[in-house]
Amino acid sequence: ALWLIYLGITVTCALAYWLGGMTMFDAVGHAFSTVAIGGMSTHDAGFAWFDNPTLELIAIFFMIVAGINFAIHFTSWKRASAQPYFRDPELKTYASLLLGFTVLTTIALYLNGTYDSMSEAARYGSFQVVSVMTTTGYSTAEFALWPGFIPILLICIAFIGGCAGSTCGGMKVIRVMLLYRQAVREIQRLIHPHAVIPVKIGGRKTSPAVMDAVWGFFFLYVSSFVMITIALNGVGVDPVTAYAAAAACITNLGPGLGEVSSNYASLNATAKVILSFAMLMGRLEIFTLLVLFTPTFWRA
């Protein structure tokens, strides 16, 4: 059923691109790349080659859809109702973050004079925010050249990613929610040392085992990112490029800052091997890959 839903979304995306002005070849290629959050294009210039606001809106919609937990798509389809989308707390947070970062980026682009009108700033800002947070990696502008804090902000939101059970990379929204609520609980415990304050998501108490797993994942994710950044810097990559490349690969985003804002061709072979490992680690969500290097796994 999930496979049929995935196929249905891909076919619908391809038809929407075709009706929006793409050739059938481009439409099918970009539909595969959009729903799978691959970010690759049939043109060297990427999605910017089309320079078509309608196609960009279609891409934004389907990138957001691909970033939603596919179990919710299944539940909605099975019940023939849109209610599951409005009841899921992770989806609400996901949508709020996308909206918030889009508004912030749009205002910053307009105030910095990057674009002459608010509508133009919204067009490019919204596309890039959705593309980066869902870790699709499409680009309609050189966001690495945008002024101020925007390039760093975009790289940082890639760490959040989409919802659990989606095709997105990153840590996933549900883990960020749990980490945030755990942090709030610790502050409350300092004020009320004897209070029993459970961590809840959607009115349901989160078990200690789940919190332990989330903290373990967070530690390994951040540690891996730091070690990859240091390793890249150690093989001759400049600090900005090393940071951005490590972030872009472990989140499965793609484009970064510095030398990797457009492609990774200029990096040396050792750096590419390190980043290939980072991409595998990010896509398999750390634990799956690292367990292969644990002696206990092979003795079991």
mmCIF file of C-alpha atoms in Angstrom:
data_model
loop_
_atom_site.group_PDB
_atom_site.id
_atom_site.type_symbol
_atom_site.label_atom_id
_atom_site.label_comp_id
_atom_site.label_asym_id
_atom_site.label_seq_id
_atom_site.Cartn_x
_atom_site.Cartn_y
_atom_site.Cartn_z
ATOM 1 C CA ALA A 1 0.000 0.000 0.000
ATOM 2 C CA LEU A 2 2.825 2.394 0.845
ATOM 3 C CA TRP A 3 4.498 1.563 -2.452
ATOM 4 C CA LEU A 4 1.288 2.355 -4.349
ATOM 5 C CA ILE A 5 0.969 5.657 -2.475
ATOM 6 C CA TYR A 6 4.575 6.530 -3.319
ATOM 7 C CA LEU A 7 3.987 5.617 -6.963
ATOM 8 C CA GLY A 8 0.741 7.612 -7.028
ATOM 9 C CA ILE A 9 2.439 10.737 -5.654
ATOM 10 C CA THR A 10 5.270 10.371 -8.182
ATOM 11 C CA VAL A 11 2.894 9.982 -11.131
ATOM 12 C CA THR A 12 0.803 12.943 -9.955
ATOM 13 C CA CYS A 13 3.946 15.037 -9.596
ATOM 14 C CA ALA A 14 5.084 14.117 -13.112
ATOM 15 C CA LEU A 15 1.686 15.057 -14.570
ATOM 16 C CA ALA A 16 1.714 18.369 -12.668
ATOM 17 C CA TYR A 17 5.182 19.217 -14.004
ATOM 18 C CA TRP A 18 4.096 18.303 -17.528
ATOM 19 C CA LEU A 19 0.967 20.443 -17.311
ATOM 20 C CA GLY A 20 3.104 23.224 -15.818
ATOM 21 C CA GLY A 21 5.273 23.390 -18.937
ATOM 22 C CA MET A 22 7.982 20.731 -18.714
ATOM 23 C CA THR A 23 8.546 18.195 -21.458
ATOM 24 C CA MET A 24 7.443 14.686 -20.508
ATOM 25 C CA PHE A 25 11.077 13.583 -20.155
ATOM 26 C CA ASP A 26 11.889 16.479 -17.801
ATOM 27 C CA ALA A 27 8.624 15.962 -15.911
ATOM 28 C CA VAL A 28 9.266 12.273 -15.222
ATOM 29 C CA GLY A 29 12.911 12.879 -14.318
ATOM 30 C CA HIS A 30 12.103 15.692 -11.907
ATOM 31 C CA ALA A 31 9.159 13.800 -10.399
ATOM 32 C CA PHE A 32 11.497 10.935 -9.475
ATOM 33 C CA SER A 33 13.968 13.447 -8.054
ATOM 34 C CA THR A 34 11.351 15.475 -6.165
ATOM 35 C CA VAL A 35 9.438 12.714 -4.387
ATOM 36 C CA ALA A 36 12.617 10.786 -3.594
ATOM 37 C CA ILE A 37 14.208 14.039 -2.328
ATOM 38 C CA GLY A 38 17.148 13.406 -4.666
ATOM 39 C CA GLY A 39 17.454 16.926 -6.014
ATOM 40 C CA MET A 40 19.097 15.901 -9.290
ATOM 41 C CA SER A 41 18.024 17.472 -12.576
ATOM 42 C CA THR A 42 18.015 16.716 -16.290
ATOM 43 C CA HIS A 43 19.776 20.064 -16.856
ATOM 44 C CA ASP A 44 23.206 21.281 -15.721
ATOM 45 C CA ALA A 45 21.655 24.462 -14.324
ATOM 46 C CA GLY A 46 19.280 22.389 -12.197
ATOM 47 C CA PHE A 47 15.766 23.595 -11.458
ATOM 48 C CA ALA A 48 16.861 27.177 -12.158
ATOM 49 C CA TRP A 49 17.025 26.265 -15.876
ATOM 50 C CA PHE A 50 13.224 26.478 -16.160
ATOM 51 C CA ASP A 51 12.869 29.919 -14.483
ATOM 52 C CA ASN A 52 9.149 29.227 -14.137
ATOM 53 C CA PRO A 53 7.214 30.308 -10.994
ATOM 54 C CA THR A 54 4.446 27.769 -11.704
ATOM 55 C CA LEU A 55 6.891 24.875 -11.802
ATOM 56 C CA GLU A 56 8.523 26.171 -8.633
ATOM 57 C CA LEU A 57 5.168 26.170 -6.814
ATOM 58 C CA ILE A 58 4.536 22.605 -7.972
ATOM 59 C CA ALA A 59 7.984 21.585 -6.738
ATOM 60 C CA ILE A 60 7.394 23.267 -3.374
ATOM 61 C CA PHE A 61 4.096 21.421 -2.931
ATOM 62 C CA PHE A 62 5.499 17.991 -3.740
ATOM 63 C CA MET A 63 8.690 18.531 -1.712
ATOM 64 C CA ILE A 64 6.485 19.300 1.284
ATOM 65 C CA VAL A 65 4.337 16.234 0.566
ATOM 66 C CA ALA A 66 7.437 14.034 0.314
ATOM 67 C CA GLY A 67 8.605 15.392 3.665
ATOM 68 C CA ILE A 68 5.452 14.160 5.447
ATOM 69 C CA ASN A 69 5.365 10.762 7.173
ATOM 70 C CA PHE A 70 4.111 8.311 4.545
ATOM 71 C CA ALA A 71 2.162 6.476 7.242
ATOM 72 C CA ILE A 72 -0.047 9.588 7.454
ATOM 73 C CA HIS A 73 -0.571 9.499 3.692
ATOM 74 C CA PHE A 74 -1.579 5.853 4.071
ATOM 75 C CA THR A 75 -3.946 6.536 6.964
ATOM 76 C CA SER A 76 -5.561 9.436 5.126
ATOM 77 C CA TRP A 77 -5.972 7.330 1.977
ATOM 78 C CA LYS A 78 -7.381 4.361 3.890
ATOM 79 C CA ARG A 79 -9.908 6.509 5.765
ATOM 80 C CA ALA A 80 -10.631 8.719 2.746
ATOM 81 C CA SER A 81 -10.204 11.686 5.056
ATOM 82 C CA ALA A 82 -7.786 14.600 5.480
ATOM 83 C CA GLN A 83 -8.178 14.584 9.277
ATOM 84 C CA PRO A 84 -4.954 12.606 9.962
ATOM 85 C CA TYR A 85 -2.949 15.503 8.497
ATOM 86 C CA PHE A 86 -4.482 17.975 10.959
ATOM 87 C CA ARG A 87 -4.118 15.738 14.015
ATOM 88 C CA ASP A 88 -0.453 14.780 13.765
ATOM 89 C CA PRO A 89 1.708 16.906 16.111
ATOM 90 C CA GLU A 90 4.892 16.297 14.116
ATOM 91 C CA LEU A 91 3.256 17.489 10.911
ATOM 92 C CA LYS A 92 1.996 20.630 12.659
ATOM 93 C CA THR A 93 5.532 21.421 13.860
ATOM 94 C CA TYR A 94 6.957 20.624 10.408
ATOM 95 C CA ALA A 95 4.526 23.029 8.745
ATOM 96 C CA SER A 96 5.137 25.728 11.372
ATOM 97 C CA LEU A 97 8.912 25.520 10.937
ATOM 98 C CA LEU A 98 8.643 25.731 7.152
ATOM 99 C CA LEU A 99 6.367 28.749 7.410
ATOM 100 C CA GLY A 100 8.491 30.468 10.039
ATOM 101 C CA PHE A 101 11.795 30.004 8.204
ATOM 102 C CA THR A 102 10.176 31.064 4.929
ATOM 103 C CA VAL A 103 8.889 34.318 6.409
ATOM 104 C CA LEU A 104 12.242 35.017 8.093
ATOM 105 C CA THR A 105 14.236 34.350 4.917
ATOM 106 C CA THR A 106 11.859 36.380 2.737
ATOM 107 C CA ILE A 107 12.024 39.416 5.021
ATOM 108 C CA ALA A 108 15.820 39.165 5.301
ATOM 109 C CA LEU A 109 16.247 38.959 1.511
ATOM 110 C CA TYR A 110 14.001 41.966 0.978
ATOM 111 C CA LEU A 111 15.568 44.123 3.710
ATOM 112 C CA ASN A 112 19.082 43.306 2.473
ATOM 113 C CA GLY A 113 18.119 44.436 -1.006
ATOM 114 C CA THR A 114 18.839 41.069 -2.609
ATOM 115 C CA TYR A 115 15.533 41.313 -4.483
ATOM 116 C CA ASP A 116 13.634 44.463 -5.436
ATOM 117 C CA SER A 117 10.173 43.313 -4.397
ATOM 118 C CA MET A 118 8.704 41.282 -1.547
ATOM 119 C CA SER A 119 7.045 38.921 -4.034
ATOM 120 C CA GLU A 120 10.370 38.124 -5.686
ATOM 121 C CA ALA A 121 12.036 37.611 -2.310
ATOM 122 C CA ALA A 122 9.169 35.296 -1.309
ATOM 123 C CA ARG A 123 9.468 33.337 -4.563
ATOM 124 C CA TYR A 124 13.155 32.524 -4.165
ATOM 125 C CA GLY A 125 13.195 32.434 -0.373
ATOM 126 C CA SER A 126 10.278 30.006 -0.018
ATOM 127 C CA PHE A 127 11.637 27.650 -2.678
ATOM 128 C CA GLN A 128 15.074 27.522 -1.100
ATOM 129 C CA VAL A 129 13.776 27.052 2.453
ATOM 130 C CA VAL A 130 11.532 24.143 1.446
ATOM 131 C CA SER A 131 14.238 22.602 -0.721
ATOM 132 C CA VAL A 132 16.838 22.792 2.049
ATOM 133 C CA MET A 133 14.698 21.730 5.009
ATOM 134 C CA THR A 134 13.323 18.737 3.114
ATOM 135 C CA THR A 135 16.955 18.076 2.048
ATOM 136 C CA THR A 136 15.916 17.907 -1.607
ATOM 137 C CA GLY A 137 18.747 20.155 -2.731
ATOM 138 C CA TYR A 138 17.027 21.870 -5.662
ATOM 139 C CA SER A 139 18.222 25.407 -6.233
ATOM 140 C CA THR A 140 16.817 28.326 -8.183
ATOM 141 C CA ALA A 141 19.371 30.816 -6.857
ATOM 142 C CA GLU A 142 22.933 30.796 -5.531
ATOM 143 C CA PHE A 143 21.889 30.907 -1.872
ATOM 144 C CA ALA A 144 25.543 30.650 -0.829
ATOM 145 C CA LEU A 145 25.952 34.213 -2.147
ATOM 146 C CA TRP A 146 22.966 35.593 -0.265
ATOM 147 C CA PRO A 147 23.948 38.226 2.330
ATOM 148 C CA GLY A 148 23.901 38.070 6.111
ATOM 149 C CA PHE A 149 22.969 35.034 8.136
ATOM 150 C CA ILE A 150 20.771 33.392 5.472
ATOM 151 C CA PRO A 151 23.278 30.857 4.030
ATOM 152 C CA ILE A 152 24.215 29.607 7.512
ATOM 153 C CA LEU A 153 20.539 29.467 8.523
ATOM 154 C CA LEU A 154 19.694 27.340 5.489
ATOM 155 C CA ILE A 155 22.513 24.884 6.200
ATOM 156 C CA CYS A 156 21.393 24.653 9.838
ATOM 157 C CA ILE A 157 17.738 23.900 9.035
ATOM 158 C CA ALA A 158 18.870 20.968 6.879
ATOM 159 C CA PHE A 159 19.802 19.264 10.164
ATOM 160 C CA ILE A 160 16.114 19.309 11.134
ATOM 161 C CA GLY A 161 14.907 17.622 7.938
ATOM 162 C CA GLY A 162 11.363 16.411 7.398
ATOM 163 C CA CYS A 163 9.074 14.084 9.311
ATOM 164 C CA ALA A 164 9.973 10.576 10.411
ATOM 165 C CA GLY A 165 8.849 8.010 7.859
ATOM 166 C CA SER A 166 9.413 10.422 4.971
ATOM 167 C CA THR A 167 12.032 10.409 2.230
ATOM 168 C CA CYS A 168 13.876 13.357 3.818
ATOM 169 C CA GLY A 169 17.304 13.355 5.403
ATOM 170 C CA GLY A 170 18.312 15.213 8.552
ATOM 171 C CA MET A 171 17.541 14.285 12.149
ATOM 172 C CA LYS A 172 13.756 14.414 11.598
ATOM 173 C CA VAL A 173 11.257 16.799 13.187
ATOM 174 C CA ILE A 174 9.996 14.337 15.806
ATOM 175 C CA ARG A 175 13.485 13.957 17.313
ATOM 176 C CA VAL A 176 13.937 17.733 17.424
ATOM 177 C CA MET A 177 10.572 18.022 19.175
ATOM 178 C CA LEU A 178 11.543 15.433 21.772
ATOM 179 C CA LEU A 179 14.919 17.050 22.392
ATOM 180 C CA TYR A 180 13.262 20.453 22.820
ATOM 181 C CA ARG A 181 10.649 19.142 25.258
ATOM 182 C CA GLN A 182 13.284 17.274 27.212
ATOM 183 C CA ALA A 183 15.287 20.506 27.517
ATOM 184 C CA VAL A 184 12.184 22.364 28.731
ATOM 185 C CA ARG A 185 11.509 19.599 31.254
ATOM 186 C CA GLU A 186 15.035 19.905 32.665
ATOM 187 C CA ILE A 187 14.521 23.644 33.178
ATOM 188 C CA GLN A 188 11.225 22.942 34.943
ATOM 189 C CA ARG A 189 12.949 20.352 37.146
ATOM 190 C CA LEU A 190 15.431 22.969 38.306
ATOM 191 C CA ILE A 191 12.507 25.108 39.438
ATOM 192 C CA HIS A 192 10.485 22.177 40.852
ATOM 193 C CA PRO A 193 13.038 19.473 41.844
ATOM 194 C CA HIS A 194 10.436 16.995 43.154
ATOM 195 C CA ALA A 195 7.900 17.354 40.348
ATOM 196 C CA VAL A 196 7.141 14.424 38.037
ATOM 197 C CA ILE A 197 7.068 15.961 34.565
ATOM 198 C CA PRO A 198 6.687 13.508 31.678
ATOM 199 C CA VAL A 199 7.684 14.324 28.112
ATOM 200 C CA LYS A 200 4.543 14.249 25.977
ATOM 201 C CA ILE A 201 3.920 14.375 22.229
ATOM 202 C CA GLY A 202 0.340 14.761 21.105
ATOM 203 C CA GLY A 203 -0.906 14.138 24.643
ATOM 204 C CA ARG A 204 0.929 10.806 24.893
ATOM 205 C CA LYS A 205 3.723 10.158 27.332
ATOM 206 C CA THR A 206 7.074 9.308 25.775
ATOM 207 C CA SER A 207 8.820 6.301 27.316
ATOM 208 C CA PRO A 208 12.332 6.652 28.799
ATOM 209 C CA ALA A 209 13.591 4.073 26.270
ATOM 210 C CA VAL A 210 12.535 6.322 23.389
ATOM 211 C CA MET A 211 14.209 9.348 24.982
ATOM 212 C CA ASP A 212 17.405 7.351 25.523
ATOM 213 C CA ALA A 213 17.394 6.350 21.848
ATOM 214 C CA VAL A 214 16.852 9.952 20.752
ATOM 215 C CA TRP A 215 19.677 11.255 22.923
ATOM 216 C CA GLY A 216 21.966 8.486 21.686
ATOM 217 C CA PHE A 217 21.133 9.307 18.079
ATOM 218 C CA PHE A 218 21.652 13.031 18.675
ATOM 219 C CA PHE A 219 25.075 12.467 20.271
ATOM 220 C CA LEU A 220 26.241 10.188 17.445
ATOM 221 C CA TYR A 221 24.854 12.545 14.778
ATOM 222 C CA VAL A 222 26.578 15.631 16.163
ATOM 223 C CA SER A 223 29.791 13.732 16.929
ATOM 224 C CA SER A 224 29.890 12.295 13.413
ATOM 225 C CA PHE A 225 29.335 15.742 11.909
ATOM 226 C CA VAL A 226 32.161 17.230 13.987
ATOM 227 C CA MET A 227 34.589 14.408 13.154
ATOM 228 C CA ILE A 228 33.772 14.606 9.432
ATOM 229 C CA THR A 229 34.317 18.381 9.482
ATOM 230 C CA ILE A 230 37.692 17.966 11.234
ATOM 231 C CA ALA A 231 38.709 15.159 8.861
ATOM 232 C CA LEU A 232 37.897 17.306 5.815
ATOM 233 C CA ASN A 233 39.852 20.222 7.221
ATOM 234 C CA GLY A 234 42.727 17.807 7.891
ATOM 235 C CA VAL A 235 42.926 16.756 4.227
ATOM 236 C CA GLY A 236 43.193 20.318 2.976
ATOM 237 C CA VAL A 237 39.595 21.585 2.723
ATOM 238 C CA ASP A 238 39.093 25.125 4.039
ATOM 239 C CA PRO A 239 36.993 25.462 7.243
ATOM 240 C CA VAL A 240 33.868 26.980 5.647
ATOM 241 C CA THR A 241 33.759 24.387 2.879
ATOM 242 C CA ALA A 242 34.515 21.580 5.347
ATOM 243 C CA TYR A 243 31.648 22.626 7.629
ATOM 244 C CA ALA A 244 29.179 23.070 4.777
ATOM 245 C CA ALA A 245 30.194 19.895 2.920
ATOM 246 C CA ALA A 246 29.957 17.781 6.079
ATOM 247 C CA ALA A 247 26.532 19.237 6.866
ATOM 248 C CA ALA A 248 25.264 18.889 3.285
ATOM 249 C CA CYS A 249 26.367 15.258 3.013
ATOM 250 C CA ILE A 250 25.359 13.911 6.427
ATOM 251 C CA THR A 251 21.913 15.497 5.992
ATOM 252 C CA ASN A 252 21.798 14.333 2.351
ATOM 253 C CA LEU A 253 21.135 17.912 1.254
ATOM 254 C CA GLY A 254 23.653 18.268 -1.578
ATOM 255 C CA PRO A 255 24.616 21.916 -2.181
ATOM 256 C CA GLY A 256 26.654 23.678 0.476
ATOM 257 C CA LEU A 257 28.811 26.770 0.896
ATOM 258 C CA GLY A 258 32.295 27.718 -0.254
ATOM 259 C CA GLU A 259 33.781 25.371 -2.855
ATOM 260 C CA VAL A 260 30.752 23.042 -2.741
ATOM 261 C CA SER A 261 28.079 25.666 -3.384
ATOM 262 C CA SER A 262 27.629 24.343 -6.939
ATOM 263 C CA ASN A 263 29.404 20.978 -7.051
ATOM 264 C CA TYR A 264 32.094 18.866 -5.368
ATOM 265 C CA ALA A 265 34.426 18.546 -8.369
ATOM 266 C CA SER A 266 37.187 20.707 -6.861
ATOM 267 C CA LEU A 267 37.596 18.545 -3.725
ATOM 268 C CA ASN A 268 40.439 16.047 -3.574
ATOM 269 C CA ALA A 269 39.847 12.276 -3.728
ATOM 270 C CA THR A 270 40.287 11.725 0.021
ATOM 271 C CA ALA A 271 37.677 14.354 0.830
ATOM 272 C CA LYS A 272 35.240 12.728 -1.593
ATOM 273 C CA VAL A 273 35.710 9.333 0.083
ATOM 274 C CA ILE A 274 35.022 10.900 3.497
ATOM 275 C CA LEU A 275 31.898 12.614 2.179
ATOM 276 C CA SER A 276 30.691 9.410 0.498
ATOM 277 C CA PHE A 277 30.844 7.734 3.899
ATOM 278 C CA ALA A 278 29.003 10.723 5.410
ATOM 279 C CA MET A 279 26.191 10.379 2.863
ATOM 280 C CA LEU A 280 25.781 6.685 3.668
ATOM 281 C CA MET A 281 25.828 7.446 7.376
ATOM 282 C CA GLY A 282 23.184 10.151 7.027
ATOM 283 C CA ARG A 283 20.869 8.127 4.802
ATOM 284 C CA LEU A 284 21.059 5.054 7.069
ATOM 285 C CA GLU A 285 20.605 7.282 10.146
ATOM 286 C CA ILE A 286 23.917 6.533 11.874
ATOM 287 C CA PHE A 287 22.954 3.467 13.930
ATOM 288 C CA THR A 288 22.429 1.104 11.000
ATOM 289 C CA LEU A 289 25.879 1.802 9.582
ATOM 290 C CA LEU A 290 27.836 2.076 12.830
ATOM 291 C CA VAL A 291 26.498 -1.240 14.116
ATOM 292 C CA LEU A 292 28.426 -2.925 11.284
ATOM 293 C CA PHE A 293 31.635 -1.747 12.938
ATOM 294 C CA THR A 294 30.656 -3.220 16.314
ATOM 295 C CA PRO A 295 32.410 -6.556 17.088
ATOM 296 C CA THR A 296 29.384 -7.741 19.083
ATOM 297 C CA PHE A 297 27.218 -7.614 15.946
ATOM 298 C CA TRP A 298 29.483 -10.076 14.148
ATOM 299 C CA ARG A 299 29.663 -12.432 17.145
ATOM 300 C CA ALA A 300 25.859 -12.527 17.552
#
